[in-house]
Coordinates of C-alpha atoms in Angstrom, one line a residue:
M513 CA -43.0 -31.7 23.4
R514 CA -44.0 -32.3 19.8
L515 CA -47.3 -31.7 18.0
S516 CA -49.1 -34.5 16.3
T517 CA -49.6 -34.6 12.6
A518 CA -53.3 -34.0 13.1
L519 CA -52.6 -30.8 15.0
I520 CA -50.3 -29.7 12.2
T521 CA -53.0 -30.2 9.6
I522 CA -55.5 -28.2 11.7
A523 CA -52.9 -25.5 12.1
S524 CA -52.3 -25.3 8.4
A525 CA -56.0 -24.9 7.8
L526 CA -56.2 -22.2 10.4
V527 CA -53.4 -20.3 8.8
M528 CA -55.2 -20.1 5.5
A529 CA -58.6 -19.4 7.1
C530 CA -57.4 -16.6 9.4
S531 CA -55.0 -14.8 7.0
S532 CA -56.2 -11.5 5.5
Q533 CA -54.8 -9.1 3.0
V534 CA -55.9 -6.1 5.1
E535 CA -52.8 -4.3 6.3
A536 CA -52.6 -3.7 10.1
A537 CA -52.9 -0.2 11.7
P538 CA -49.6 1.8 11.7
V539 CA -47.1 0.8 14.4
V540 CA -44.4 2.9 15.9
G541 CA -42.0 0.5 17.5
G542 CA -38.7 0.6 19.3
Y543 CA -36.2 -2.1 20.2
L544 CA -35.2 -2.4 23.9
L545 CA -31.9 -4.1 24.4
L546 CA -32.1 -6.1 27.6
N547 CA -29.4 -7.1 30.1
P548 CA -29.2 -7.5 33.9
T549 CA -27.3 -4.2 34.2
T550 CA -29.8 -1.8 32.6
G551 CA -32.7 -3.9 31.2
P552 CA -35.0 -4.2 34.3
S553 CA -34.7 -0.5 35.2
R554 CA -35.3 0.7 31.7
L555 CA -38.2 -1.6 31.1
K556 CA -39.7 -0.4 34.4
A557 CA -39.4 3.2 33.3
L558 CA -41.2 2.4 30.1
A559 CA -43.9 0.5 32.0
D560 CA -44.4 3.3 34.6
N561 CA -44.9 5.8 31.8
A562 CA -46.6 3.5 29.3
A563 CA -49.6 5.8 28.5
N564 CA -47.3 8.7 27.6
I565 CA -44.4 7.2 25.6
P566 CA -44.3 8.1 21.8
I567 CA -44.4 4.4 20.7
N568 CA -47.1 1.8 20.6
R569 CA -44.8 -1.3 20.4
V570 CA -41.7 -2.4 22.2
F571 CA -39.4 -5.2 20.8
L572 CA -37.6 -6.9 23.7
S573 CA -34.2 -8.1 22.4
F574 CA -32.6 -10.6 22.0
A575 CA -33.4 -14.2 22.8
R576 CA -31.3 -17.0 21.5
P577 CA -32.5 -18.9 18.4
G578 CA -31.7 -22.2 20.1
M579 CA -33.7 -21.4 23.2
V580 CA -35.5 -24.0 25.4
Y581 CA -38.7 -23.1 27.3
V582 CA -41.0 -25.7 28.8
P583 CA -44.5 -24.4 28.9
G584 CA -45.6 -23.6 32.5
S585 CA -42.0 -23.6 33.8
N586 CA -42.0 -19.8 34.2
T587 CA -38.3 -19.3 33.9
L588 CA -36.0 -17.6 31.3
A589 CA -33.1 -19.9 32.3
H590 CA -32.5 -21.4 28.9
V591 CA -33.9 -18.5 26.7
G592 CA -30.7 -16.5 26.6
L593 CA -32.4 -13.2 27.0
N594 CA -30.0 -11.9 29.7
Y595 CA -32.7 -10.0 31.4
D596 CA -32.0 -10.7 35.1
T597 CA -30.0 -12.9 37.4
T598 CA -32.8 -13.8 39.8
A599 CA -33.9 -17.4 40.4
D600 CA -36.4 -17.3 37.4
F601 CA -34.0 -15.0 35.4
G602 CA -36.6 -12.3 35.5
F603 CA -39.6 -14.1 34.2
A604 CA -42.1 -12.9 36.8
D605 CA -40.8 -9.3 36.6
L606 CA -40.9 -9.3 32.8
K607 CA -44.4 -10.7 32.7
S608 CA -45.6 -8.0 35.1
K609 CA -44.1 -5.2 32.9
V610 CA -45.5 -6.8 29.8
A611 CA -49.0 -6.7 31.3
T612 CA -48.6 -3.0 32.4
L613 CA -47.4 -1.9 29.0
Q614 CA -50.1 -3.7 27.1
A615 CA -52.8 -2.4 29.4
A616 CA -51.8 1.1 28.3
G617 CA -51.8 0.3 24.6
V618 CA -48.2 -0.6 24.0
E619 CA -47.7 -4.0 22.4
V620 CA -44.8 -6.1 23.6
F621 CA -42.9 -8.5 21.2
L622 CA -40.0 -10.7 22.0
S623 CA -37.2 -10.6 19.3
V624 CA -35.1 -13.6 18.5
G625 CA -31.7 -13.4 16.8
G626 CA -30.1 -10.1 15.9
W627 CA -26.5 -9.7 14.7
N628 CA -24.6 -11.7 17.4
Y629 CA -27.3 -14.4 17.7
G630 CA -27.0 -15.1 14.0
C631 CA -23.3 -14.7 13.2
F632 CA -21.1 -17.8 12.8
P633 CA -17.7 -16.1 13.1
Y634 CA -15.6 -18.7 11.2
L635 CA -18.0 -18.9 8.2
Y636 CA -18.8 -15.2 8.1
T637 CA -15.1 -14.4 8.0
Y638 CA -14.1 -17.0 5.4
Y639 CA -17.1 -16.8 3.1
S640 CA -18.7 -13.4 3.6
V641 CA -16.0 -10.9 4.5
G642 CA -13.1 -12.8 3.0
G643 CA -14.9 -14.8 0.4
Y644 CA -14.9 -12.2 -2.4
G645 CA -11.3 -11.0 -2.5
T646 CA -9.4 -8.5 -0.5
T647 CA -11.2 -5.3 -1.6
T648 CA -14.6 -5.8 0.1
P649 CA -15.7 -3.1 2.6
N650 CA -14.9 -5.1 5.8
Y651 CA -11.8 -6.9 4.7
Y652 CA -9.7 -4.3 6.6
K653 CA -10.7 -6.2 9.8
I654 CA -8.9 -9.3 8.6
Q655 CA -5.8 -7.2 7.6
D656 CA -5.8 -5.3 10.9
N657 CA -6.3 -8.3 13.2
G658 CA -4.6 -11.1 11.4
G659 CA -2.9 -9.9 8.3
S660 CA -4.4 -12.5 6.0
L661 CA -7.5 -14.7 5.8
A662 CA -5.5 -17.8 6.6
A663 CA -4.3 -16.2 9.9
C664 CA -7.9 -15.9 11.2
T665 CA -8.6 -18.5 13.9
E666 CA -10.7 -18.7 17.0
A667 CA -7.7 -17.5 19.0
N668 CA -8.2 -14.1 17.3
M669 CA -11.9 -14.5 16.9
W670 CA -11.5 -15.2 13.2
C671 CA -10.0 -11.7 12.9
Y672 CA -12.9 -10.0 14.6
T673 CA -15.3 -9.6 11.7
C674 CA -18.5 -10.4 13.6
E675 CA -17.6 -7.9 16.4
A676 CA -14.7 -5.6 16.9
K677 CA -11.7 -6.7 19.0
S678 CA -12.6 -4.1 21.6
E679 CA -15.9 -5.9 22.3
N680 CA -13.9 -8.8 23.9
T681 CA -16.2 -11.4 22.4
V682 CA -15.8 -15.1 22.7
L683 CA -17.6 -17.9 20.8
A684 CA -20.3 -18.1 23.5
D685 CA -21.4 -14.6 22.6
F686 CA -22.7 -15.9 19.2
D687 CA -25.4 -18.3 18.1
I688 CA -27.1 -19.5 14.9
F689 CA -30.6 -20.4 13.9
P690 CA -30.7 -24.2 14.3
E691 CA -32.4 -26.8 12.1
P692 CA -34.2 -28.9 14.8
S693 CA -34.7 -32.0 12.7
N694 CA -35.9 -33.9 15.8
S695 CA -39.1 -31.9 15.7
T696 CA -42.2 -33.0 13.8
T697 CA -43.3 -29.4 13.2
W698 CA -40.0 -28.6 11.7
Q699 CA -40.1 -31.7 9.5
A700 CA -43.6 -30.7 8.4
A701 CA -42.4 -27.1 7.7
Q702 CA -39.5 -28.5 5.6
N703 CA -41.9 -30.7 3.5
Y704 CA -44.1 -27.7 2.9
I705 CA -41.2 -25.5 1.8
I706 CA -39.7 -28.3 -0.4
G707 CA -43.1 -28.9 -2.1
K708 CA -43.4 -25.2 -3.2
A709 CA -39.7 -24.5 -3.9
G710 CA -39.3 -22.4 -7.0
G711 CA -35.6 -22.4 -7.4
D712 CA -32.6 -24.6 -6.7
K713 CA -33.4 -28.0 -5.0
P714 CA -33.7 -27.4 -1.3
V715 CA -30.9 -28.9 0.8
Y716 CA -31.0 -28.6 4.6
H717 CA -28.0 -28.9 7.0
P718 CA -28.9 -30.5 10.3
E719 CA -25.3 -31.6 10.5
I720 CA -24.3 -28.0 11.5
V721 CA -25.3 -28.5 15.2
P722 CA -24.9 -25.7 17.7
G723 CA -22.2 -26.5 20.3
H724 CA -20.8 -29.4 18.2
S725 CA -17.6 -29.6 16.2
W726 CA -18.2 -29.3 12.5
T727 CA -15.7 -29.9 9.7
D728 CA -16.0 -27.6 6.7
P729 CA -16.0 -29.9 3.6
V730 CA -14.6 -27.1 1.5
N731 CA -11.3 -26.4 3.3
K732 CA -11.4 -29.3 5.9
M733 CA -11.1 -26.9 8.8
T734 CA -12.9 -28.0 12.0
N735 CA -14.5 -25.5 14.4
V736 CA -17.2 -25.5 17.1
V737 CA -20.6 -24.2 15.9
P738 CA -21.9 -21.2 18.0
G739 CA -24.7 -22.0 20.4
N740 CA -25.5 -25.2 22.3
D741 CA -27.5 -28.4 21.7
Y742 CA -29.6 -28.2 24.9
F743 CA -32.7 -28.2 22.8
I744 CA -31.6 -31.5 21.3
Q745 CA -30.8 -33.0 24.7
Q746 CA -34.3 -32.1 25.8
G747 CA -36.0 -33.2 22.6
R748 CA -37.5 -29.8 21.9
D749 CA -38.1 -27.4 19.0
P750 CA -36.9 -23.9 19.8
Y751 CA -39.4 -22.3 17.4
Q752 CA -42.2 -24.1 19.2
D753 CA -40.8 -23.1 22.6
L754 CA -40.7 -19.5 21.4
V755 CA -44.5 -19.6 21.0
Y756 CA -45.0 -21.3 24.3
L757 CA -42.9 -18.6 26.0
A758 CA -44.8 -15.8 24.3
K759 CA -48.1 -17.4 25.5
D760 CA -46.9 -17.7 29.1
L761 CA -45.5 -14.2 29.2
G762 CA -48.7 -12.7 27.7
L763 CA -46.8 -11.2 24.8
A764 CA -48.6 -9.6 21.8
G765 CA -46.1 -11.1 19.4
V766 CA -42.7 -12.5 18.4
D767 CA -40.1 -11.1 16.1
I768 CA -37.6 -13.1 14.0
D769 CA -34.5 -11.0 13.4
Y770 CA -32.7 -13.1 10.8
E771 CA -29.3 -11.9 9.7
E772 CA -27.4 -15.1 8.8
M773 CA -25.4 -13.6 5.9
W774 CA -22.8 -16.4 6.3
H775 CA -25.4 -18.9 5.3
A776 CA -26.2 -17.2 2.0
D777 CA -22.5 -16.8 1.1
Y778 CA -21.5 -20.3 2.1
F779 CA -24.4 -22.1 0.4
K780 CA -24.6 -19.9 -2.7
N781 CA -25.0 -21.6 -6.1
G782 CA -23.7 -20.5 -9.6
T783 CA -20.6 -20.0 -11.6
S784 CA -17.3 -19.0 -9.9
T785 CA -17.6 -15.4 -11.2
G786 CA -21.3 -14.8 -10.3
P787 CA -23.9 -13.7 -10.0
W788 CA -25.2 -16.4 -7.7
T789 CA -28.5 -17.7 -6.2
N790 CA -29.0 -17.7 -2.4
H791 CA -32.1 -19.9 -2.6
Q792 CA -30.9 -22.2 0.2
T793 CA -31.1 -19.3 2.6
V794 CA -34.6 -18.5 1.3
Y795 CA -35.6 -22.1 2.2
K796 CA -34.0 -22.1 5.6
Y797 CA -35.6 -18.7 6.6
A798 CA -39.0 -19.7 5.2
T799 CA -38.9 -23.0 7.1
I800 CA -38.2 -21.1 10.3
I801 CA -41.2 -18.8 9.7
R802 CA -43.5 -21.7 8.7
D803 CA -42.6 -23.6 11.9
V804 CA -43.4 -20.5 14.0
M805 CA -46.6 -19.9 12.0
V806 CA -48.0 -23.4 12.6
N807 CA -47.2 -23.3 16.3
I808 CA -48.8 -19.9 16.7
Q809 CA -52.1 -21.2 15.1
T810 CA -52.0 -24.3 17.2
I811 CA -50.8 -22.9 20.6
Q812 CA -52.0 -19.3 20.8
P813 CA -53.7 -18.0 17.6
S814 CA -53.8 -14.4 18.8
I815 CA -50.0 -14.0 18.7
K816 CA -48.6 -11.8 16.0
L817 CA -45.5 -12.6 14.0
A818 CA -43.0 -9.9 12.9
T819 CA -39.6 -10.1 11.2
A820 CA -36.7 -7.8 10.7
A821 CA -35.7 -7.9 7.0
S822 CA -32.7 -6.7 4.9
A823 CA -33.0 -3.4 3.1
A824 CA -32.0 -5.2 -0.1
G825 CA -34.3 -8.2 0.7
G826 CA -37.1 -7.0 -1.6
L827 CA -35.0 -6.6 -4.7
S828 CA -35.4 -9.1 -7.5
T829 CA -32.2 -8.3 -9.4
N830 CA -29.0 -10.4 -9.5
W831 CA -27.2 -11.2 -6.2
W832 CA -23.5 -10.7 -6.0
G833 CA -23.0 -11.9 -2.4
G834 CA -22.3 -10.3 0.9
N835 CA -25.8 -9.5 2.0
L836 CA -29.3 -11.0 2.1
K837 CA -30.6 -9.5 -1.1
N838 CA -33.6 -11.2 -2.7
I839 CA -34.5 -13.3 0.4
W840 CA -37.8 -11.7 1.2
Y841 CA -38.6 -11.3 -2.5
Y842 CA -38.4 -15.0 -3.1
V843 CA -40.3 -15.8 0.1
F844 CA -43.1 -13.6 -1.2
K845 CA -42.9 -15.1 -4.7
W846 CA -42.8 -18.8 -3.7
Y847 CA -44.5 -18.7 -0.4
P848 CA -47.0 -15.8 -0.5
E849 CA -49.1 -17.2 2.4
V850 CA -45.9 -17.2 4.6
Y851 CA -45.1 -13.6 3.8
S852 CA -48.7 -12.4 4.2
F853 CA -49.0 -14.1 7.6
M854 CA -46.2 -11.8 8.8
S855 CA -47.2 -8.6 7.0
T856 CA -51.0 -8.5 7.0
G857 CA -54.1 -9.7 8.7
T858 CA -54.7 -10.9 12.3
N859 CA -51.2 -12.2 12.9
G860 CA -49.4 -9.6 10.8
G861 CA -46.7 -8.1 13.1
G862 CA -45.0 -6.6 10.1
V863 CA -42.1 -7.1 7.8
N864 CA -39.8 -4.5 9.2
I865 CA -37.0 -3.3 6.9
M866 CA -33.6 -2.4 8.4
T867 CA -33.2 0.6 6.2
Y868 CA -30.3 1.9 8.1
D869 CA -26.5 1.3 8.5
L870 CA -26.4 2.4 4.8
S871 CA -23.3 3.9 3.3
D872 CA -22.5 6.3 0.4
N873 CA -19.0 4.9 -0.2
Q874 CA -19.0 4.3 -4.0
Q875 CA -15.7 2.6 -3.9
F876 CA -17.8 -0.4 -3.0
S877 CA -20.9 0.7 -5.1
E878 CA -22.8 1.2 -1.9
C879 CA -25.3 3.7 -3.4
P880 CA -28.0 2.1 -5.5
D881 CA -26.8 4.5 -8.2
S882 CA -24.8 7.7 -8.4
N883 CA -27.9 9.9 -7.9
T884 CA -29.3 7.9 -4.9
C885 CA -26.8 8.3 -2.1
A886 CA -28.4 10.4 0.7
L887 CA -29.9 8.4 3.5
S888 CA -33.5 9.4 2.6
Q889 CA -32.9 8.6 -1.1
Q890 CA -31.6 5.1 -0.3
V891 CA -34.4 4.5 2.3
N892 CA -37.1 5.4 -0.3
Y893 CA -35.3 3.3 -2.9
Y894 CA -35.3 0.2 -0.8
M895 CA -38.8 0.7 0.5
N896 CA -40.0 1.2 -3.1
S897 CA -38.5 -2.2 -4.1
Y898 CA -40.8 -3.9 -1.6
A899 CA -43.8 -1.8 -2.6
A900 CA -43.2 -2.2 -6.4
N901 CA -43.4 -6.0 -5.9
G902 CA -46.6 -5.7 -3.8
M903 CA -44.9 -6.6 -0.6
A904 CA -46.2 -4.8 2.5
A905 CA -43.3 -3.5 4.7
N906 CA -42.4 -1.0 7.4
V907 CA -39.5 1.4 7.4
G908 CA -36.7 1.3 9.9
Y909 CA -34.6 4.1 11.5
E910 CA -31.4 4.0 13.5
I911 CA -30.8 6.5 16.3
G912 CA -27.3 8.0 16.7
I913 CA -24.1 6.7 15.2
P914 CA -24.7 3.9 12.6
A915 CA -22.9 0.6 13.2
Y916 CA -21.8 0.5 9.6
P917 CA -19.4 1.7 8.3
A918 CA -17.4 1.5 11.5
S919 CA -16.9 4.9 13.1
D920 CA -13.3 4.2 13.8
H921 CA -12.6 3.2 10.2
D922 CA -14.8 5.1 7.8
P923 CA -16.9 7.7 9.6
T924 CA -17.1 10.0 6.5
H925 CA -19.4 7.6 4.6
Q926 CA -21.8 7.0 7.5
L927 CA -25.4 8.2 7.0
P928 CA -26.9 9.0 10.4
L929 CA -30.4 10.1 11.0
T930 CA -30.4 13.9 11.1
Q931 CA -33.5 16.1 11.1
S932 CA -33.4 16.9 7.4
E933 CA -33.1 13.2 6.5
L934 CA -36.0 12.2 8.8
T935 CA -38.2 15.0 7.3
S936 CA -37.5 13.6 3.9
I937 CA -38.2 10.0 4.8
L938 CA -41.4 10.9 6.6
A939 CA -42.6 12.9 3.6
V940 CA -42.8 9.6 1.7
Q941 CA -43.0 6.8 4.3
G942 CA -44.4 8.5 7.4
S943 CA -48.1 7.5 7.2
K944 CA -47.1 3.8 7.2
G945 CA -45.4 3.9 10.7
G946 CA -42.0 2.4 11.4
F947 CA -39.6 1.2 14.0
F948 CA -36.2 2.2 15.3
W949 CA -33.1 0.9 16.9
E950 CA -32.8 1.5 19.9
L951 CA -34.9 3.0 22.7
Y952 CA -31.8 4.0 24.8
K953 CA -29.2 4.5 22.1
A954 CA -27.6 7.8 22.4
A955 CA -27.6 10.4 19.6
G956 CA -23.8 10.5 19.6
S957 CA -23.6 13.9 18.0
T958 CA -25.7 17.1 18.1
A959 CA -26.3 16.7 14.4
N960 CA -28.1 13.3 15.0
L961 CA -31.6 13.1 16.3
D962 CA -32.1 11.9 19.9
V963 CA -34.6 9.1 20.4
S964 CA -37.5 11.2 21.8
T965 CA -37.3 13.8 19.0
A966 CA -37.3 11.1 16.3
A967 CA -40.0 9.0 18.0
Q968 CA -42.3 11.9 18.4
Q969 CA -42.1 12.8 14.7
I970 CA -42.5 9.2 13.5
C971 CA -45.5 8.8 15.9
K972 CA -47.2 11.9 14.8
A973 CA -46.8 11.1 11.1
A974 CA -48.2 7.6 11.6
L975 CA -50.8 7.9 14.3
G976 CA -51.8 11.6 13.9
A977 CA -50.4 14.8 15.3
S978 CA -53.1 15.0 17.9
T979 CA -52.4 11.6 19.3
P980 CA -51.6 12.2 23.0
R981 CA -48.8 9.7 23.3
C982 CA -46.9 11.3 20.4
S983 CA -46.0 14.3 22.5
G984 CA -44.5 12.1 25.2
V985 CA -40.8 11.2 25.7
I986 CA -38.7 8.1 26.3
P987 CA -38.3 8.0 30.1
Q988 CA -35.0 7.4 31.9
P989 CA -34.7 5.1 35.0
G990 CA -35.1 7.0 38.2
G991 CA -37.6 9.5 36.9
G992 CA -35.5 11.4 34.4
V993 CA -36.4 12.0 30.8
V994 CA -34.7 12.8 27.5
T995 CA -36.3 16.2 26.6
P996 CA -36.4 17.0 22.9
S997 CA -35.2 20.3 21.7
A998 CA -38.0 22.9 21.5
T999 CA -36.6 24.1 18.2
V1000 CA -35.6 21.7 15.5
S1001 CA -33.6 23.0 12.6
A1002 CA -34.5 21.2 9.4
T1003 CA -31.2 22.1 7.7
A1004 CA -28.6 19.9 6.1
T1005 CA -27.0 19.3 9.5
G1006 CA -30.3 19.2 11.4
T1007 CA -28.7 20.2 14.7
V1008 CA -30.8 19.1 17.7
T1009 CA -29.8 19.8 21.3
A1010 CA -31.2 17.4 23.8
T1011 CA -31.4 18.2 27.5
K1012 CA -31.5 15.2 29.9
T1013 CA -32.6 15.4 33.5
T1014 CA -31.9 12.3 35.5
T1015 CA -31.7 10.9 39.0
S1016 CA -28.5 9.0 39.6
A1017 CA -28.9 5.4 40.7
A1018 CA -26.3 5.7 43.4
T1019 CA -24.6 8.8 44.7
T1020 CA -22.3 9.7 47.5
T1021 CA -21.5 13.2 48.7
T1022 CA -18.1 14.0 50.1
A1023 CA -16.4 17.2 51.3
S1024 CA -14.0 18.4 48.7
S1025 CA -12.8 21.4 46.9
S1026 CA -15.5 23.6 45.3
C1027 CA -16.3 23.0 41.6
S1028 CA -18.5 25.4 39.7
A1029 CA -19.4 22.6 37.2
A1030 CA -22.3 20.2 38.0
A1031 CA -21.3 16.8 39.3
W1032 CA -20.7 14.1 36.7
D1033 CA -23.8 11.8 36.3
S1034 CA -23.4 8.3 34.8
A1035 CA -26.8 8.6 33.0
T1036 CA -26.3 12.1 31.4
A1037 CA -25.0 12.5 27.9
Y1038 CA -22.3 15.2 27.5
N1039 CA -21.2 16.8 24.3
G1040 CA -17.6 17.8 23.5
G1041 CA -16.6 20.8 25.6
A1042 CA -18.9 20.0 28.5
Q1043 CA -17.4 20.3 32.0
V1044 CA -18.2 18.3 35.1
S1045 CA -16.9 17.9 38.6
Y1046 CA -15.8 14.5 39.9
N1047 CA -13.9 13.6 43.1
G1048 CA -12.9 17.2 43.6
H1049 CA -11.5 17.7 40.1
L1050 CA -12.8 19.6 37.1
Y1051 CA -13.1 17.5 33.8
T1052 CA -13.7 18.6 30.2
A1053 CA -15.2 16.2 27.6
Q1054 CA -13.2 16.0 24.4
W1055 CA -16.1 14.5 22.5
W1056 CA -19.6 13.1 23.1
S1057 CA -19.7 10.9 26.2
Q1058 CA -22.2 8.9 28.3
N1059 CA -21.3 6.7 31.3
N1060 CA -17.6 7.1 30.9
V1061 CA -16.1 7.7 34.3
P1062 CA -13.9 10.8 34.3
T1063 CA -11.0 9.2 36.1
A1064 CA -10.8 6.5 33.5
G1065 CA -9.3 9.0 31.0
A1066 CA -10.6 9.7 27.4
P1067 CA -12.9 11.3 26.5
W1068 CA -12.4 13.2 29.7
T1069 CA -9.4 15.6 30.4
D1070 CA -8.6 16.3 34.0
N1071 CA -8.2 20.0 34.5
G1072 CA -7.0 19.6 38.1
A1073 CA -8.4 20.1 41.5
C1074 CA -10.8 22.9 42.3
G1075 CA -11.3 24.5 45.7
G1076 CA -13.9 24.2 48.6
G1077 CA -17.5 22.7 48.7
P1078 CA -19.1 19.3 48.2
T1079 CA -19.1 17.3 45.1
T1080 CA -21.4 14.5 44.2
T1081 CA -20.0 11.3 42.7
A1082 CA -22.2 8.8 40.9
T1083 CA -21.3 5.2 41.1
P1084 CA -21.8 3.2 37.9
G1085 CA -24.3 0.4 38.2
G1086 CA -23.5 -3.3 37.8
S1087 CA -20.9 -5.4 39.6
C1088 CA -19.8 -9.0 40.0
S1089 CA -20.4 -9.0 43.8
S1090 CA -23.7 -10.8 43.4
S1091 CA -22.0 -13.9 41.9
Q1092 CA -19.0 -15.9 43.1
A1093 CA -15.9 -16.1 40.9
W1094 CA -15.8 -19.2 38.7
A1095 CA -13.6 -22.0 40.1
S1096 CA -12.4 -24.9 38.0
G1097 CA -12.9 -27.4 40.8
T1098 CA -16.5 -26.5 41.7
A1099 CA -19.4 -28.3 40.2
Y1100 CA -22.3 -26.1 39.0
S1101 CA -25.9 -27.0 38.3
G1102 CA -28.0 -25.6 35.5
G1103 CA -28.9 -22.0 36.3
A1104 CA -25.9 -21.3 38.5
T1105 CA -24.2 -17.9 37.9
V1106 CA -20.5 -17.0 38.2
S1107 CA -18.3 -14.1 37.5
Y1108 CA -15.3 -14.6 35.2
N1109 CA -13.0 -12.0 33.4
G1110 CA -15.4 -9.2 34.2
F1111 CA -18.6 -10.8 33.0
I1112 CA -21.5 -12.8 34.5
Y1113 CA -22.0 -16.3 33.1
T1114 CA -25.0 -18.7 33.6
A1115 CA -24.6 -22.4 33.4
Q1116 CA -27.1 -24.1 31.0
W1117 CA -26.7 -27.5 32.6
W1118 CA -24.4 -29.3 35.1
T1119 CA -20.7 -28.5 34.5
Q1120 CA -17.3 -28.7 36.2
G1121 CA -13.9 -27.6 34.9
E1122 CA -15.3 -26.0 31.7
T1123 CA -14.1 -22.4 31.4
P1124 CA -16.7 -19.7 30.9
G1125 CA -16.3 -18.0 27.5
T1126 CA -14.9 -21.1 25.9
A1127 CA -17.5 -23.8 26.7
A1128 CA -21.0 -23.9 25.3
V1129 CA -22.5 -24.7 28.7
W1130 CA -21.9 -21.1 29.9
T1131 CA -24.1 -18.3 28.5
K1132 CA -22.4 -14.9 28.7
G1133 CA -24.5 -12.2 30.4
A1134 CA -23.9 -8.6 31.4
A1135 CA -20.5 -7.0 32.0
C1136 CA -19.7 -6.5 35.7
T1137 CA -19.3 -2.8 35.1
S1138 CA -21.6 -0.6 33.1
S1139 CA -18.8 0.8 31.1
M1140 CA -18.3 -2.7 29.6
R1141 CA -21.8 -3.2 28.3
R1142 CA -21.9 -4.4 24.7
R1143 CA -24.3 -4.4 21.9
R1144 CA -26.2 -7.6 21.0
Y1145 CA -27.1 -6.3 17.6
R1146 CA -25.5 -5.1 14.4
N1147 CA -26.8 -4.8 10.9
R1148 CA -25.0 -5.0 7.6
K1149 CA -26.2 -3.7 4.3

């Protein structure tokens, strides 16, 4: 369904009339990673405790950028959210939880994109990670998994630069933000961006079609583009469908999490030695936002628009590749009404800066300067770059172990959120509010803040110490909670001990030898040295662990059988029993689910003989066992 030119004109007028330069009230938001294994139960726990959680916004993540949603259809079948495997893919349940949360003062946004749903493995490997020589921070992935750039192919997931080899990803796990040139609103947005372009001449690339083969004109290699072309088959604009979906779900807003670093590196302009311009990515991103803006004003004017932005995105200095530096600076400079729509006024959901996954490894000049290397120093530096240019923005925090640098490669240069660092950040940024990744991400170390401890402090700094919800905790499914430490040490290590009480989703009690240690619980986080009983044996954790079955080995060491009494065994959630195994000779209609190689897959349209994980028709969902759950998000500096 497409909007007429008249509606577009009206929407443009409404954008200008309704925009305001008044900044919105502070928001304390958390991302919730959804999948059929844990998503529904965690969202239910949040909804059941909505009045007492220390946040006032939840970002549901992640939907695919190339989604299709027909208004009134009330199904998530072609949204790629991976929320549930019911007939409507969880639409009714999700809508119910949204209503409950928002009635208690917690806004709910739907986030589109993220790391996996924005990474083009071939282009990211060849032009981002491997496009600047062999001494870049992530080039070790190419060396470890292929030996050389030329050896990186789809067979080894282009040397596993988008996701680690251990994640077992296939092309179907990734997606890109499409350019739906079939859409009149997209065409109008393009014309608007072209007419106000302040840099290189805008060039769009509708020939890079999700799910289609594309030949790289630079090196003549042909690969399939991540995603699928279902939106083209149906004659739809995914960015318009996002707004229709938000309206039908009753959402407060939508969030565009744009992380296409491959696009900036591939379409850069300048001399061979740099620095370069990344104006083409500015244009693509601004066109996406403009398309969403117009559809919001035409379809549901009350919907807010947020975006997740690069830490370096507000800098105006030269760009040397490898990140999204300058993108939001130039959007603000050339398209101020687009930036202000997201950051201020009635529709301002916030420009939310991913000031995390930062590193202090100066081998790659990863500190802004030699005296600005601590996490809090870098956060304040990047936030100041937005403020100094008059750009309203919100600070971001990451709970637990950062995704970058990789903990199995360069843990010494990670900058996790400890108590002392949070205190320093809040002293400068606290009154403005902020957001964090992720609501159920474990601390990973006693030195790192748990989610409830961090959320409470961010909440009190932004909303006021006496705000009732700021004393609440993030609830666990089954009635348990993560209880913050009563005493927080604001030292360099900022040690925090979190005590978690939970009710296991499924337990069985058997007669076995007596174990003095408590029974292992799949939902409990254990620090190194913790002891548990499981199947009549005593186990000791060698390092931090959660949901790792003791009998599976590391990090658990089996201390042998112990004598007399019952022991309780928790059964990890999630299985493939609800879906039949994929068969090459069976014909599947759109919406059918199958199990294959340990994962649930959903057919996007009719198919037969197309293998899940290799064909675009199949959308990969949750792992069949909870121990195989994977992230759908990762940030890079």
